[in-house]
CSV table of C-alpha atoms in Angstrom, one decimal:
chain,number,residue,atom,x,y,z
A,1,MET,CA,-100.8,-70.1,-86.8
A,2,LYS,CA,-104.5,-69.6,-87.5
A,3,THR,CA,-106.2,-66.5,-86.1
A,4,SER,CA,-108.4,-68.6,-83.7
A,5,ASN,CA,-105.3,-70.4,-82.4
A,6,LYS,CA,-103.5,-67.1,-82.0
A,7,THR,CA,-106.5,-65.6,-80.2
A,8,PHE,CA,-106.6,-68.6,-77.9
A,9,PHE,CA,-102.9,-68.4,-77.2
A,10,ALA,CA,-103.2,-64.6,-76.4
A,11,CYS,CA,-106.1,-65.4,-74.0
A,12,ILE,CA,-104.1,-68.1,-72.3
A,13,VAL,CA,-101.1,-65.8,-71.8
A,14,GLN,CA,-103.4,-63.0,-70.5
A,15,PHE,CA,-105.1,-65.3,-68.1
A,16,ALA,CA,-101.8,-66.8,-66.9
A,17,LEU,CA,-100.4,-63.3,-66.3
A,18,ALA,CA,-103.6,-62.1,-64.6
A,19,GLY,CA,-103.8,-65.3,-62.5
A,20,SER,CA,-100.2,-64.9,-61.3
A,21,ALA,CA,-100.9,-61.3,-60.6
A,22,LEU,CA,-103.9,-62.1,-58.5
A,23,CYS,CA,-102.4,-65.0,-56.7
A,24,ALA,CA,-99.0,-63.6,-55.8
A,25,PRO,CA,-98.1,-60.2,-57.2
A,26,GLU,CA,-95.2,-59.9,-54.8
A,27,ALA,CA,-93.7,-63.1,-56.1
A,28,LEU,CA,-92.7,-62.0,-59.6
A,29,THR,CA,-89.7,-63.8,-60.9
A,30,ILE,CA,-87.8,-62.2,-63.7
A,31,ASP,CA,-86.4,-65.3,-65.5
A,32,ALA,CA,-86.0,-66.8,-68.9
A,33,ASP,CA,-89.5,-68.2,-68.9
A,34,LEU,CA,-91.1,-64.8,-68.2
A,35,MET,CA,-89.0,-63.2,-70.9
A,36,ARG,CA,-89.8,-65.9,-73.5
A,37,GLY,CA,-93.5,-65.3,-72.7
A,38,ILE,CA,-93.1,-61.6,-73.2
A,39,ASP,CA,-91.2,-62.2,-76.4
A,40,ASP,CA,-93.9,-64.6,-77.7
A,41,THR,CA,-96.6,-62.1,-76.8
A,42,ALA,CA,-94.8,-59.2,-78.5
A,43,LYS,CA,-94.3,-61.4,-81.7
A,44,SER,CA,-98.0,-62.3,-81.6
A,45,LEU,CA,-98.9,-58.6,-81.2
A,46,ASP,CA,-96.7,-57.7,-84.2
A,47,SER,CA,-98.4,-60.4,-86.3
A,48,ASP,CA,-101.9,-59.5,-85.1
A,49,VAL,CA,-101.4,-55.9,-86.0
A,50,ALA,CA,-100.0,-56.8,-89.4
A,51,GLN,CA,-103.1,-58.9,-90.0
A,52,LYS,CA,-105.3,-56.2,-88.6
A,53,ASP,CA,-106.8,-58.6,-86.0
A,54,GLY,CA,-107.9,-55.9,-83.5
A,55,LYS,CA,-109.3,-58.3,-80.9
A,56,ALA,CA,-106.2,-60.5,-80.7
A,57,ALA,CA,-103.9,-57.5,-80.9
A,58,ALA,CA,-105.7,-55.7,-78.1
A,59,ALA,CA,-105.5,-58.8,-75.9
A,60,ASP,CA,-101.7,-59.0,-76.5
A,61,ALA,CA,-101.2,-55.3,-75.9
A,62,ARG,CA,-103.2,-55.5,-72.6
A,63,ALA,CA,-101.1,-58.5,-71.5
A,64,LEU,CA,-97.9,-56.5,-72.1
A,65,VAL,CA,-99.2,-53.4,-70.3
A,66,ASP,CA,-100.0,-55.5,-67.3
A,67,THR,CA,-96.7,-57.4,-67.4
A,68,PHE,CA,-94.5,-54.3,-67.8
A,69,ALA,CA,-96.4,-52.7,-64.9
A,70,ARG,CA,-95.5,-55.7,-62.7
A,71,ILE,CA,-91.9,-55.7,-64.0
A,72,GLY,CA,-91.6,-51.9,-63.2
A,73,SER,CA,-92.9,-52.5,-59.7
A,74,HIS,CA,-90.5,-55.5,-59.2
A,75,TYR,CA,-87.5,-53.5,-60.2
A,76,GLY,CA,-88.7,-50.4,-58.3
A,77,GLU,CA,-88.0,-52.2,-55.1
A,78,LYS,CA,-84.3,-52.7,-56.1
A,79,PRO,CA,-82.2,-49.5,-56.1
A,80,GLU,CA,-79.4,-51.1,-58.2
A,81,THR,CA,-81.8,-51.6,-61.1
A,82,ALA,CA,-83.2,-48.1,-61.5
A,83,ASP,CA,-82.6,-48.2,-65.3
A,84,ALA,CA,-84.8,-51.3,-65.5
A,85,VAL,CA,-87.7,-49.3,-64.0
A,86,GLY,CA,-87.3,-46.7,-66.8
A,87,PHE,CA,-87.2,-49.4,-69.5
A,88,ALA,CA,-90.3,-51.1,-68.0
A,89,HIS,CA,-92.2,-47.9,-67.8
A,90,HIS,CA,-91.2,-46.8,-71.3
A,91,THR,CA,-92.1,-50.2,-72.7
A,92,GLN,CA,-95.4,-50.2,-70.8
A,93,GLU,CA,-96.3,-46.8,-72.2
A,94,LEU,CA,-95.5,-48.1,-75.7
A,95,ALA,CA,-97.9,-51.0,-75.1
A,96,VAL,CA,-100.6,-48.5,-74.0
A,97,GLN,CA,-100.0,-46.4,-77.1
A,98,ALA,CA,-100.2,-49.5,-79.3
A,99,LEU,CA,-103.5,-50.5,-77.6
A,100,LYS,CA,-105.0,-47.0,-78.2
A,101,SER,CA,-104.0,-47.3,-81.9
A,102,ILE,CA,-105.5,-50.8,-82.1
A,103,GLU,CA,-108.7,-49.7,-80.5
A,104,ALA,CA,-108.9,-46.8,-83.0
A,105,GLN,CA,-108.3,-49.3,-85.8
A,106,ASP,CA,-105.1,-47.4,-86.8
A,107,PHE,CA,-103.0,-50.4,-87.5
A,108,ASP,CA,-100.2,-48.4,-89.3
A,109,THR,CA,-99.5,-46.4,-86.2
A,110,ALA,CA,-99.9,-49.5,-84.0
A,111,GLY,CA,-97.3,-51.3,-86.2
A,112,ASP,CA,-94.8,-48.4,-85.8
A,113,THR,CA,-95.4,-48.4,-82.0
A,114,VAL,CA,-94.9,-52.2,-81.8
A,115,ALA,CA,-91.6,-51.8,-83.6
A,116,GLN,CA,-90.6,-49.2,-81.0
A,117,LEU,CA,-91.7,-51.6,-78.2
A,118,THR,CA,-89.5,-54.3,-79.6
A,119,ARG,CA,-86.5,-52.0,-79.7
A,120,SER,CA,-87.2,-51.0,-76.1
A,121,CYS,CA,-87.1,-54.7,-75.1
A,122,ARG,CA,-83.8,-55.1,-77.0
A,123,ASN,CA,-82.3,-52.0,-75.4
A,124,CYS,CA,-83.1,-53.3,-71.9
A,125,HIS,CA,-81.7,-56.7,-72.7
A,126,GLU,CA,-78.4,-55.2,-73.8
A,127,VAL,CA,-78.1,-53.9,-70.2
A,128,TYR,CA,-79.7,-56.6,-68.1
A,129,LYS,CA,-79.8,-59.9,-70.1
A,130,LYS,CA,-77.9,-62.6,-68.3
A,131,ASP,CA,-75.9,-65.1,-70.4
């Protein structure tokens, strides 16, 4: 995918996430579509960091920060999913760390952080992913 297409896709994801947050923050639905969107954004982030595309990578990281904040809030209302809150907060913090590294143009550190973020997603899915 060309950089301009990736940047466009990252912007669309960010606007979609922001729009849904503004329209109905209480109506977050944790489903396969949301998870696929997060997975796509994480893959895009990884690629953008590898290509040292700071603008696109920062947009992806911001989208993930916002999304994991909403996921943490969603699960925070459900006492039976306390571990999910921890996973969401940890993954959100990794997205924040990646964003800081991207903004500092430290793409090596950002790449390492994105790898940790991806592992955090997998760890959560081992516990919560539905078949």
